[in-house]
Coordinates of C-alpha atoms in Angstrom, one line a residue:
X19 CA -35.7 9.4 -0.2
X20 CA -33.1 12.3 0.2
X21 CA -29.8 11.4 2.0
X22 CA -29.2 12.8 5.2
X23 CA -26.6 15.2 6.1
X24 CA -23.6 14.5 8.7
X25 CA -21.8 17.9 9.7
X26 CA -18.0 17.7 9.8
X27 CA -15.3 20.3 10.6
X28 CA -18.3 22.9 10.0
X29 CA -19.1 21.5 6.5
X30 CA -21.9 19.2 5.8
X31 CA -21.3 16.0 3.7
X32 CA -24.2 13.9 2.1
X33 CA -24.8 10.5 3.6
X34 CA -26.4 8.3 1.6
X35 CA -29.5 5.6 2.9
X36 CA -28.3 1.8 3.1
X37 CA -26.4 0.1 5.8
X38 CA -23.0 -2.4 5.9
X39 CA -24.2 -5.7 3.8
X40 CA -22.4 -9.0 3.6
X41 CA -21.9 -8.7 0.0
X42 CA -19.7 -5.5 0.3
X43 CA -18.1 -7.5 3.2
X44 CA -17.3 -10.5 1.3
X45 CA -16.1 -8.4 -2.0
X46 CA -14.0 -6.2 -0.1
X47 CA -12.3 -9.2 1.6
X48 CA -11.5 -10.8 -1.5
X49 CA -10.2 -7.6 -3.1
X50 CA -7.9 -7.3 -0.3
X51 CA -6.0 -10.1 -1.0
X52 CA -4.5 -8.0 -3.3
X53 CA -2.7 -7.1 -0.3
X54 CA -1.6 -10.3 0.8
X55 CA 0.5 -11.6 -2.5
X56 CA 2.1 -8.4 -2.3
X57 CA 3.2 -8.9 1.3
X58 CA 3.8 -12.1 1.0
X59 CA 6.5 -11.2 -2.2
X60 CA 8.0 -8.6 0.3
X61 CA 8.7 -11.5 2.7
X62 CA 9.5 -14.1 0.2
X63 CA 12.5 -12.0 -1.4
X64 CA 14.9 -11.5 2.2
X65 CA 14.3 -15.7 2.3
X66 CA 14.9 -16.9 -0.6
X67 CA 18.7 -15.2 -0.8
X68 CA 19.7 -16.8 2.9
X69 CA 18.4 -19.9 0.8
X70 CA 22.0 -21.9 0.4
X71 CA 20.4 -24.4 -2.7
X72 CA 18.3 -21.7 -4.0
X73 CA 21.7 -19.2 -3.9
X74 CA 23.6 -22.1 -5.2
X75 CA 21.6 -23.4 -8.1
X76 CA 20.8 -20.0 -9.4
X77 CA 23.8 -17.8 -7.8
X78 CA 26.8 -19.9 -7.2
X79 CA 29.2 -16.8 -8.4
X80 CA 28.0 -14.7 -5.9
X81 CA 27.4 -17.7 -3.0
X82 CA 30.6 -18.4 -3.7
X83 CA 31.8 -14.6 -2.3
X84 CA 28.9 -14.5 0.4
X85 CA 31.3 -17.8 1.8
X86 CA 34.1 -16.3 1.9
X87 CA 33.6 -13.0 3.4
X88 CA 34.4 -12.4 7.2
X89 CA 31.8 -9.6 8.9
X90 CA 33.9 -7.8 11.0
X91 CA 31.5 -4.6 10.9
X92 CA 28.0 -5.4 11.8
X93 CA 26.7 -2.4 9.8
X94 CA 28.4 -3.7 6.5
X95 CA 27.5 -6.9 5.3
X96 CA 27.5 -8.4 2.4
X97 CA 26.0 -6.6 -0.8
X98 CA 25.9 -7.5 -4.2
X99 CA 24.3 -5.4 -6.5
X100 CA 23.4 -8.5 -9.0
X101 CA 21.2 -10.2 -6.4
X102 CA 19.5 -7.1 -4.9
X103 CA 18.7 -6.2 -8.9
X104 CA 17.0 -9.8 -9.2
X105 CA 15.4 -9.1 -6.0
X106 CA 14.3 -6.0 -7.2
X107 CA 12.9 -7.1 -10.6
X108 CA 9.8 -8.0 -9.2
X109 CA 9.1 -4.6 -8.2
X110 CA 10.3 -2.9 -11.5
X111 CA 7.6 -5.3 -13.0
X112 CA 5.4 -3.8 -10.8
X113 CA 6.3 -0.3 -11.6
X114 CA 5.5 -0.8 -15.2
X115 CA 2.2 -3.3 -15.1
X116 CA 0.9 -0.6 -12.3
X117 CA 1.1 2.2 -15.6
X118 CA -1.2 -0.1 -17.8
X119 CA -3.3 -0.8 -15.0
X120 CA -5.5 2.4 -15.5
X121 CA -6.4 1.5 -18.7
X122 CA -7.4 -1.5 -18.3
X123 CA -9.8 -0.5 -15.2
X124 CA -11.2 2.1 -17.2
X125 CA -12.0 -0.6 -20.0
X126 CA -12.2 -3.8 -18.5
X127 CA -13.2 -2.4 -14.9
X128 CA -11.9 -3.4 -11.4
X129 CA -13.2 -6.9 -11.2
X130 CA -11.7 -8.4 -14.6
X131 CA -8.8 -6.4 -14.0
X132 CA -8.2 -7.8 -10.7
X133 CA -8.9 -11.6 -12.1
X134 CA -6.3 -11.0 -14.8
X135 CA -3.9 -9.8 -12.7
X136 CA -4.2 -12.5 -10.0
X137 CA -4.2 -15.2 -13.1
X138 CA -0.6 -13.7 -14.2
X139 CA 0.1 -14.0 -10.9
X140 CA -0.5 -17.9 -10.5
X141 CA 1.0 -18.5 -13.5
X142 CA 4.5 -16.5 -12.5
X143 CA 4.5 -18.3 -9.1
X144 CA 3.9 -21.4 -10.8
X145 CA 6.9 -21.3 -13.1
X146 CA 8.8 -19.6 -10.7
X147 CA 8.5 -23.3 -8.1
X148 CA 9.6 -25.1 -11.3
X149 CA 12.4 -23.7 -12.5
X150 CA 15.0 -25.5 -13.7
X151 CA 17.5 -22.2 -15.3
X152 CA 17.7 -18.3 -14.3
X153 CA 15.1 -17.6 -17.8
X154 CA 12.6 -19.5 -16.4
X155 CA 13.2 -18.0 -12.9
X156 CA 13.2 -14.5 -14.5
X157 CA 9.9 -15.6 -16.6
X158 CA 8.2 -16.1 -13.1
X159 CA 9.3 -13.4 -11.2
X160 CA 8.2 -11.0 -13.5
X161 CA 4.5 -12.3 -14.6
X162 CA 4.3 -12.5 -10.6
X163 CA 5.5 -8.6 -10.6
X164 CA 2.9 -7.8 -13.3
X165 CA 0.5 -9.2 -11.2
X166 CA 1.6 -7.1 -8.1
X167 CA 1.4 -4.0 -10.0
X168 CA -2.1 -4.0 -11.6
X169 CA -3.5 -6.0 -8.5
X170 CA -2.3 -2.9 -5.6
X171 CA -3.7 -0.5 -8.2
X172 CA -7.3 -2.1 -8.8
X173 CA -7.8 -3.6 -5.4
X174 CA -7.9 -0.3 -3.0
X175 CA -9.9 1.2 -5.8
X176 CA -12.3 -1.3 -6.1
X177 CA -12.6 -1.3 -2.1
X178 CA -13.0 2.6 -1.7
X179 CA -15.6 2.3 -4.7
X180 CA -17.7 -0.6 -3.0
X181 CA -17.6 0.9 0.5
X182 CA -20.5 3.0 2.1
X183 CA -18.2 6.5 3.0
X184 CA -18.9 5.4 7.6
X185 CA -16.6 2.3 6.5
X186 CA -14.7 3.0 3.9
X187 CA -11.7 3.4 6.3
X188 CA -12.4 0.0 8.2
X189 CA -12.9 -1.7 4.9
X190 CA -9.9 -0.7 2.7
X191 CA -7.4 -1.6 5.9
X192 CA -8.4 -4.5 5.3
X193 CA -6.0 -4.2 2.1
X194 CA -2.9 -3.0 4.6
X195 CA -3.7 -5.7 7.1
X196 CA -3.4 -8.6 4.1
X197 CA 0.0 -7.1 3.2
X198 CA 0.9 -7.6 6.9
X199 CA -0.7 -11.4 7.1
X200 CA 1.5 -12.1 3.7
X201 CA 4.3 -11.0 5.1
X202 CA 4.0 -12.8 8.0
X203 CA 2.8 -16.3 6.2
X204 CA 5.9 -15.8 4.2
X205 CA 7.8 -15.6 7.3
X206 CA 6.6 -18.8 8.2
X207 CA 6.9 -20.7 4.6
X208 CA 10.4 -19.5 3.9
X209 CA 11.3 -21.4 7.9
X210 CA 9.4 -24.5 6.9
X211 CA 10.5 -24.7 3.3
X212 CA 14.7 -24.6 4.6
X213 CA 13.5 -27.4 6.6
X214 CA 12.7 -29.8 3.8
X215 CA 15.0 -32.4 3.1
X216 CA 16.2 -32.7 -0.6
X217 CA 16.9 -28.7 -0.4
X218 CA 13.9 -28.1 -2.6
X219 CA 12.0 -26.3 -0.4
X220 CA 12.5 -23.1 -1.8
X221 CA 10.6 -24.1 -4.6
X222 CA 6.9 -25.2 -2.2
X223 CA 7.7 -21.1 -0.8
X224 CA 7.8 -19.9 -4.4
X225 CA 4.9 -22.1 -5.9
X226 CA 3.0 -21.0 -2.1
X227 CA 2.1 -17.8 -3.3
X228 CA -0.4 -19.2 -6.7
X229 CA -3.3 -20.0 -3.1
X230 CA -3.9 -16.5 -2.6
X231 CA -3.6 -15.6 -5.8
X232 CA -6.1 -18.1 -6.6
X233 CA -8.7 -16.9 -3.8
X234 CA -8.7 -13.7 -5.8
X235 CA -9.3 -15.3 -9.2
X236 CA -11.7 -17.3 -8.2
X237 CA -13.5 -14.7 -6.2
X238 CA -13.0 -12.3 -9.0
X239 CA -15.6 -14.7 -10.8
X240 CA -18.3 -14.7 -7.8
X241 CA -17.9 -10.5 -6.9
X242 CA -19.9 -7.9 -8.8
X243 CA -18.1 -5.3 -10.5
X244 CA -18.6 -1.6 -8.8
X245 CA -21.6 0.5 -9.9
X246 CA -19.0 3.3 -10.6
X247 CA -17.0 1.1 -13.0
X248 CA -20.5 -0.3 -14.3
X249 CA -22.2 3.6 -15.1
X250 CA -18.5 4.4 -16.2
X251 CA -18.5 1.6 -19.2
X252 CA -22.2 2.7 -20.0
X253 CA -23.8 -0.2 -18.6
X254 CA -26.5 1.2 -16.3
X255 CA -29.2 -1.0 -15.5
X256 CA -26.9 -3.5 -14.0
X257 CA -25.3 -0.7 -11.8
X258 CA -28.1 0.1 -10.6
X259 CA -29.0 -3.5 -9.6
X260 CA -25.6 -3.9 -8.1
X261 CA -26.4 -0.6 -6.0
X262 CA -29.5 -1.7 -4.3
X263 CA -27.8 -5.0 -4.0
X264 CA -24.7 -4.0 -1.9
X265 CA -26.6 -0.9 -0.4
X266 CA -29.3 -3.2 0.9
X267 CA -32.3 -0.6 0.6
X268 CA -35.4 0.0 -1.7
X269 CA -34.0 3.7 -2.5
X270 CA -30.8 4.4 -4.2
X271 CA -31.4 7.3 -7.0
X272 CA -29.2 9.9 -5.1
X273 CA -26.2 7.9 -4.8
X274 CA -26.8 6.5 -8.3
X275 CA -27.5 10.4 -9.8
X276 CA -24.6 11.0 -8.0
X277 CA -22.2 8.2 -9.3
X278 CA -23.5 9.3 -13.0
X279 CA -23.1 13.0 -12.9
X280 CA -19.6 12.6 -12.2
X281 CA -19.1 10.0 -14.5
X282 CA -20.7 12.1 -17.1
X283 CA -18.2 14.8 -15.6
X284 CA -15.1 11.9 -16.3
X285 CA -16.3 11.7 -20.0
X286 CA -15.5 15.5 -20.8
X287 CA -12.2 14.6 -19.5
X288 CA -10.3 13.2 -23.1
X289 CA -6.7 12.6 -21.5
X290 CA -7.1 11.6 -17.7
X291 CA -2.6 11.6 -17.5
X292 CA -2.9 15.3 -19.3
X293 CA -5.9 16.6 -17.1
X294 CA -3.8 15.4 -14.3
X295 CA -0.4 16.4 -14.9
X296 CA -1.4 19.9 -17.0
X297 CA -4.6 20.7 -16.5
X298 CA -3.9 22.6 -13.4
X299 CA -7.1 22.1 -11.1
X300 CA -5.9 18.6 -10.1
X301 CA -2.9 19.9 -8.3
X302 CA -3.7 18.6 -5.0
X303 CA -4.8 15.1 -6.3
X304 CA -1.3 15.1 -7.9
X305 CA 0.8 16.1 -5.0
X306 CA -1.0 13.7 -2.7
X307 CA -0.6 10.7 -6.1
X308 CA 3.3 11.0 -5.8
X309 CA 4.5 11.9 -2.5
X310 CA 2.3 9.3 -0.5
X311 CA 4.4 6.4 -1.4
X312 CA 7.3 8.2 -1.6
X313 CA 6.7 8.8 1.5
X314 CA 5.4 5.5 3.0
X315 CA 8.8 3.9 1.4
X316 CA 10.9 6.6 3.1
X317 CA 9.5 5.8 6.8
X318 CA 12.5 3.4 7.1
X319 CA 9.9 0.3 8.1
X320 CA 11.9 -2.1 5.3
X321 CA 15.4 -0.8 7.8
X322 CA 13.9 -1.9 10.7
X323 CA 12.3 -5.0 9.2
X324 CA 15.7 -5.9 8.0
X325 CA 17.6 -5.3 10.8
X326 CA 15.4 -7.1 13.4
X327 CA 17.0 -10.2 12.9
X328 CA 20.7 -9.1 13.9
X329 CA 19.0 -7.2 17.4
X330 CA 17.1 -10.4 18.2
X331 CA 20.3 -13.0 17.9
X332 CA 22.0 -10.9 20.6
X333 CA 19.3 -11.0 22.7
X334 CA 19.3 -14.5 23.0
X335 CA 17.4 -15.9 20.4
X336 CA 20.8 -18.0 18.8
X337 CA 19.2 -20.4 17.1
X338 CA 16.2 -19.9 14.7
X339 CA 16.7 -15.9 15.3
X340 CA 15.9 -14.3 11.9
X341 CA 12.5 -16.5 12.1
X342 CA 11.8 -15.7 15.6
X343 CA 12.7 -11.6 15.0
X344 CA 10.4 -11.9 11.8
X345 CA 7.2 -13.4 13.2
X346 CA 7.8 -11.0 16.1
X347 CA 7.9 -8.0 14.4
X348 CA 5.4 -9.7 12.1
X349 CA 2.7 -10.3 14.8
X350 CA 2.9 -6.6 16.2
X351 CA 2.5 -5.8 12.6
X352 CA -0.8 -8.0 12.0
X353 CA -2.2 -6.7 15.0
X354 CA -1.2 -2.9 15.5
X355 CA -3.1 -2.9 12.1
X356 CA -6.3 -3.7 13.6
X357 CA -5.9 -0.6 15.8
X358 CA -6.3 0.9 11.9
X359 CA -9.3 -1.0 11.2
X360 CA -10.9 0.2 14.0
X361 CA -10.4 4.2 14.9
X362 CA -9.9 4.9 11.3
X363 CA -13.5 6.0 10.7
X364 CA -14.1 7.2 14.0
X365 CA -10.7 9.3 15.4
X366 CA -10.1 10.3 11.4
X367 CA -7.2 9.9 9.5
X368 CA -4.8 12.5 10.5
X369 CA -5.1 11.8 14.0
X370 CA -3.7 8.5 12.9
X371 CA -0.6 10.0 10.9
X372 CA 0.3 12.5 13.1
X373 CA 0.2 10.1 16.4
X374 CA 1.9 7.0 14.9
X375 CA 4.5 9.7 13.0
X376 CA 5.6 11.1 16.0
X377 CA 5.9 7.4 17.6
X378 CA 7.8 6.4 14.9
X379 CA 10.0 9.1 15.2
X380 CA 11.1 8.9 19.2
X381 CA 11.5 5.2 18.2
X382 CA 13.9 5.7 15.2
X383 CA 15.7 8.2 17.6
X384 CA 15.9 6.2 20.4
X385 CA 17.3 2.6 18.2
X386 CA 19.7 4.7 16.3
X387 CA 21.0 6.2 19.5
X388 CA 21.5 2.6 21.1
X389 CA 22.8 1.1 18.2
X390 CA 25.6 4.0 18.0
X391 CA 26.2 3.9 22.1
X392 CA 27.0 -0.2 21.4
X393 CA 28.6 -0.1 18.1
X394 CA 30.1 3.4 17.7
X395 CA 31.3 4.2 14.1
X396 CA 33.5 0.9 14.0
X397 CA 30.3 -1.3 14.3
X398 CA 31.7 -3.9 16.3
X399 CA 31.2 -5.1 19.8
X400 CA 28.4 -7.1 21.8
X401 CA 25.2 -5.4 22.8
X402 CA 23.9 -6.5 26.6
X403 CA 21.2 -8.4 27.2
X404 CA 18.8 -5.7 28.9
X405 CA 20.0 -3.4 25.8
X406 CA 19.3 -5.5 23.5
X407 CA 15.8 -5.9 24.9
X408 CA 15.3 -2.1 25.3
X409 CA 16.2 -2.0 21.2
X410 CA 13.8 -4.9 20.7
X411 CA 11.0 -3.1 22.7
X412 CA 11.4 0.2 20.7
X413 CA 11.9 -2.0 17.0
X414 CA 8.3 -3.4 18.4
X415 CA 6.9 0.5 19.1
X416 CA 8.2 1.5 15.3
X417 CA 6.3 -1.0 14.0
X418 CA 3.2 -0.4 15.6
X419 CA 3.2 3.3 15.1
X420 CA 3.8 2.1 11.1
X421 CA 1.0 -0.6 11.5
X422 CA -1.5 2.1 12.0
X423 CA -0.1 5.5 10.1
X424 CA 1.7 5.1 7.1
X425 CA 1.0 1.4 6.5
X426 CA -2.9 1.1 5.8
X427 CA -3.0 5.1 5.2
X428 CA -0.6 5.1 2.6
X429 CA -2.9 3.3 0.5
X430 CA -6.0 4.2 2.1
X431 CA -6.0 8.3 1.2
X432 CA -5.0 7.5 -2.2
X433 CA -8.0 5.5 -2.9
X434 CA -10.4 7.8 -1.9
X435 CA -9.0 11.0 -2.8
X436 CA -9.5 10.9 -6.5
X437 CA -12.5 12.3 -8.6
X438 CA -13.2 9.6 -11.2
X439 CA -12.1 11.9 -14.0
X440 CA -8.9 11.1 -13.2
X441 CA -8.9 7.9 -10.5
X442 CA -8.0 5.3 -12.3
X443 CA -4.4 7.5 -13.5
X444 CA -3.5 8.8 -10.2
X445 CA -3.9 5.0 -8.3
X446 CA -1.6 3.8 -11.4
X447 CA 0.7 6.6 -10.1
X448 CA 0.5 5.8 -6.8
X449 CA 1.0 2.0 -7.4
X450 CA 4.0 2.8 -9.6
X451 CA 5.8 5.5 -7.5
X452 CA 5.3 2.6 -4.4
X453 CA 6.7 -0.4 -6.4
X454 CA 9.7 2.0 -7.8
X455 CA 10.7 3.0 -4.4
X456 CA 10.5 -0.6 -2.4
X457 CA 12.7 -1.8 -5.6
X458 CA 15.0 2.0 -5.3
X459 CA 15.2 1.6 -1.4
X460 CA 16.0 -1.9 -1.1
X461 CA 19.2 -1.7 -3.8
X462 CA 20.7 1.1 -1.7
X463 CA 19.9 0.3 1.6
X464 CA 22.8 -2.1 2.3
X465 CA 25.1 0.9 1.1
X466 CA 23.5 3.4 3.1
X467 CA 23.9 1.2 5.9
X468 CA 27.0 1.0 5.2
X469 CA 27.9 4.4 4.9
X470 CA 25.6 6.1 7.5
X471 CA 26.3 3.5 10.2
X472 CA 23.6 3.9 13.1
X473 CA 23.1 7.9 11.5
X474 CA 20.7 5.7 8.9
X475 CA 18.1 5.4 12.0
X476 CA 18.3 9.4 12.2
X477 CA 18.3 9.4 8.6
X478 CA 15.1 8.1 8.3
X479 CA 13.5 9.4 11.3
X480 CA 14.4 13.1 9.9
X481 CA 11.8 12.1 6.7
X482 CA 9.2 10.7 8.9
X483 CA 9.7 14.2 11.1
X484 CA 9.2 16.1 7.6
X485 CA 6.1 13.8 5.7
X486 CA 4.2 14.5 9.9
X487 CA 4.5 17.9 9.4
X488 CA 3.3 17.4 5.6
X489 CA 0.5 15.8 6.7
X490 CA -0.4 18.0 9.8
X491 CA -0.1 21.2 7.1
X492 CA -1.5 20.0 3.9
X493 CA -3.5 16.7 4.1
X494 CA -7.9 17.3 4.9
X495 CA -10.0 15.2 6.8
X496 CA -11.6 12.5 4.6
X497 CA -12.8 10.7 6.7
X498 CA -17.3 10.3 6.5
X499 CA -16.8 12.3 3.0
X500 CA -18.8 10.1 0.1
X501 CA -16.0 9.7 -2.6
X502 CA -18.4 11.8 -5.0
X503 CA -18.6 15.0 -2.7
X504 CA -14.5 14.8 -1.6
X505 CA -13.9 18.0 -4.0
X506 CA -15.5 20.2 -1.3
X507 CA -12.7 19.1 0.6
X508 CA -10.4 20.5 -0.9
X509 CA -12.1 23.8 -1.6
X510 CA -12.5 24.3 2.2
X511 CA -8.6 23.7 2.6
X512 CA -6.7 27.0 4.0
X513 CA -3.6 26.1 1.2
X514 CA -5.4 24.1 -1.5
X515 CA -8.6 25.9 -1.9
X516 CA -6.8 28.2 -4.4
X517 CA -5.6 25.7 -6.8
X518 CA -9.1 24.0 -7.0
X519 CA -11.1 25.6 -10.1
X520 CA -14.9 24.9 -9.4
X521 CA -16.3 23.3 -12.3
X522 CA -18.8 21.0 -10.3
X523 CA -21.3 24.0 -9.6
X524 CA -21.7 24.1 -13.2
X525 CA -22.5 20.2 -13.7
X526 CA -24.2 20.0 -11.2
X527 CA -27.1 23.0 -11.5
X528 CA -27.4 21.8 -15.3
X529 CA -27.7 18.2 -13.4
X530 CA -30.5 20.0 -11.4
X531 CA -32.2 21.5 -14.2
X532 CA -32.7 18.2 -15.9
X533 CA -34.0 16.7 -12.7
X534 CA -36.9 19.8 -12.4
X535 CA -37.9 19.2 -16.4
X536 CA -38.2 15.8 -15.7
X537 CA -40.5 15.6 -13.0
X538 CA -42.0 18.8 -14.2
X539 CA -42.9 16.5 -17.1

């Protein structure tokens, strides 16, 4: 049965027959937990350093120094360099682990890729709740890094691949809304874990993060692999069982003709990092690879994130304020991203940068401008109540502009962008480049703060004013486009169209010519 046709932006797109099945569900969900050790790191990290045992078993130099200094100046507080750079080790695992990651989806595939990566995960976090020196703490963190890296690049690949192109949005936000959830949970266990007597609770939030990593192990075991992945590592029959399976339909040789002409196309392609860097036609898919998560990391959301907690105690919230201004800002997070999950596939994706981009950007204006009216350049002085509030209500509209632009799309037009020639490369790129630039951004954003005083708010807000206009200039609609058939978008593009060189039409009539002989004989 031929696949219908859905017209969009005057081009038409192939749909393929099959519906939303409980198996894709269920695969996608697990995958997605990907998401939710990585968030739950990114919280884990700002509580274990206001941890007094933890800072004083494995950092009593620098604890030491963190006592004795007065803040006078609420921008400058106390930065050591050491202790952001073990903070920061994690994501320099990540940077490198998300590198090898292509490799080992091209050979192992997405599933046993994702299971190893979630096992060197529960080991890290296990030795990591047991150390007793800084080797063994240094062990865990990075095996748990590793497992970040390779996880964030073979999770929203795995998704995008497993997804009928209607969902595909919906289902790989589900990725961005478990980095939100492990945030938030690590919120939570970093508040419980100071309240355990014995000072040992640092170790339960540490150990904590082996459960989820666990879920995906284990579910690793009970998911199939995607048909893609399957027809890519020449096993056929079985991706063609897998594809009636998650498609739920009798009929599903276009999409699987489909899937193996471009894999056939991917196997002419020797070098995927040469095709992609030098062979010239994947310029777009390269531009898109690198400046994404630059960008996403560049918003400013790890600022605001940061800084919530000093807004909140003026506002009232004396005791308990860094956990009461993180599951705030936490909760707006979870659920803004649902917002995501559900206009995604419907409104598109640009209407989603450019609305929460320009949100994001009054908001940024509008803090920074309070912040400077209160503190001035000397940063000192009390903030009101009612302006505190007014700071707390725009920290809350950032985050929710965040929640449903750069958040899930930075990982979600990555995914899908890529011909499989050179997808599993340019997701290890855009893993890498994100991990490099939370671990780049969080050692100098206690300088910058520093330095640019309340101008750090404008700072930031002038790069989410210039990756909007990006966006609203150079990035397609993807959204309905079947991952197979997403070159046409670019060939339809006013400004990329001429660095696209048309090779499919070639595959594809000698694709065609194959079919005719066949059924002529």
């Amino acid at each position: 049965m031929p696949g219908a046709v859905i017209v969009h932006h005057h081009t038409r797109y192939k749909t393929y027959p099959g519906e939303l099945t409980g198996i894709v569900v269920f695969s996608c969900l697990i995958a997605s937990v990907a998401g939710c050790i990585f968030g739950y790191d990114i919280g884990l990290t700002s509580g274990l350093t206001s941890s007094e045992p933890y800072m004083v078993k494995f950092f009593p130099s620098i604890y030491e120094e963190m006592k004795k200094q007065v803040v006078v100046n609420q921008y400058c507080k106390f930065d050591s360099q050491i202790l952001t750079l073990f903070c920061s080790s994690l994501f320099l695992s990540a940077t490198v682990a998300a590198f090898f990651a292509g490799p080992m989806t091209r050979s192992f595939g997405r599933k046993w890729t994702l299971f190893s990566a979630a096992s060197a995960y529960v080991a890290g976090a296990c030795i990591g709740g047991v150390s007793v020196n800084f080797p063994m703490l240094l062990t865990g963190r990075i095996l748990v890094g590793a497992g970040v890296g390779i996880s964030i690049q073979a999770a929203p690949l795995y998704i995008s691949e497993m997804a009928p192109a209607q969902q595909r949005g919906m289902l790989n936000i589900m990725f961005q809304l478990m980095i939100t959830v492990g945030i938030l949970t690590a919120n939570m266990t970093n508040y419980l874990g100071s309240k355990v007597p014995g000072g040992w609770g640092w170790r339960i939030a540490v150990a904590f993060g082996a459960i989820p990593a666990a879920v995906i192990a284990l579910g690793a075991l009970a998911i199939p692999d995607t048909p893609t992945s399957l027809i890519e590592r020449g096993d056929t029959a079985t991706a063609r069982k897998t594809l009636l399976q998650i498609r739920g339909v009798g009929d599903v040789r276009e999409e699987f003709d489909d899937l193996s002409t471009a894999s056939e196309d991917a196997k002419a392609v020797e070098s995927p990092w040469r095709e992609l860097f030098f062979g010239g036609k994947y310029k777009p898919q390269l531009t898109f690879a690198l400046l994404i998560p630059f960008f996403q990391q560049l918003t400013g959301i790890n600022v605001i994130m940061f800084y919530a907690p000093v807004l909140f105690k003026t506002v009232g919230f004396k005791q308990n304020a860094t956990l009461v201004s993180s599951v705030i800002t936490g909760l707006v997070n979870v659920f803004s991203t649902f917002v995501a999950v559900v206009t995604a596939d419907k409104v598109g994706r640009r209407a989603l940068f450019l609305q929460g981009g320009t949100q994001m950007i009054i908001s940024q204006i509008l803090v920074g401008t309070f912040i400077g009216l209160q503190f001035g350049m000397s940063g000192t002085g009390d903030i009101s109540e009612q302006y505190a509030m007014c700071i707390v209500l725009f920290v809350c509209v950032y985050v929710a502009g965040f929640a449903w632009s750069w958040g899930p799309m930075g990982w979600l037009i990555p995914s899908e962008i890529y011909p499989l020639a050179v997808r599993n490369a340019a997701m290890s790129i855009t893993a890498s480049v994100n991990m490099f630039f939370t671990a780049f951004i969080g050692q100098i954003f206690l300088t910058l703060l520093c330095h640019l005083r309340f101008g750090l708010f404008y700072f930031f807000g002038a790069w989410v004013l210039l990756m909007t206009l990006f966006i609203a200039m150079l990035l397609p609609e993807t959204k309905n486009v079947p991952v197979e058939e997403m070159a046409h978008v670019w060939k339809k593009h006013w400004f990329w169209r001429k660095f696209v060189i048309d090779t499919s039409n070639d595959a594809r009539s000698a694709e065609m010519r194959k079919r005719i002989a066949l059924e002529m004989s």
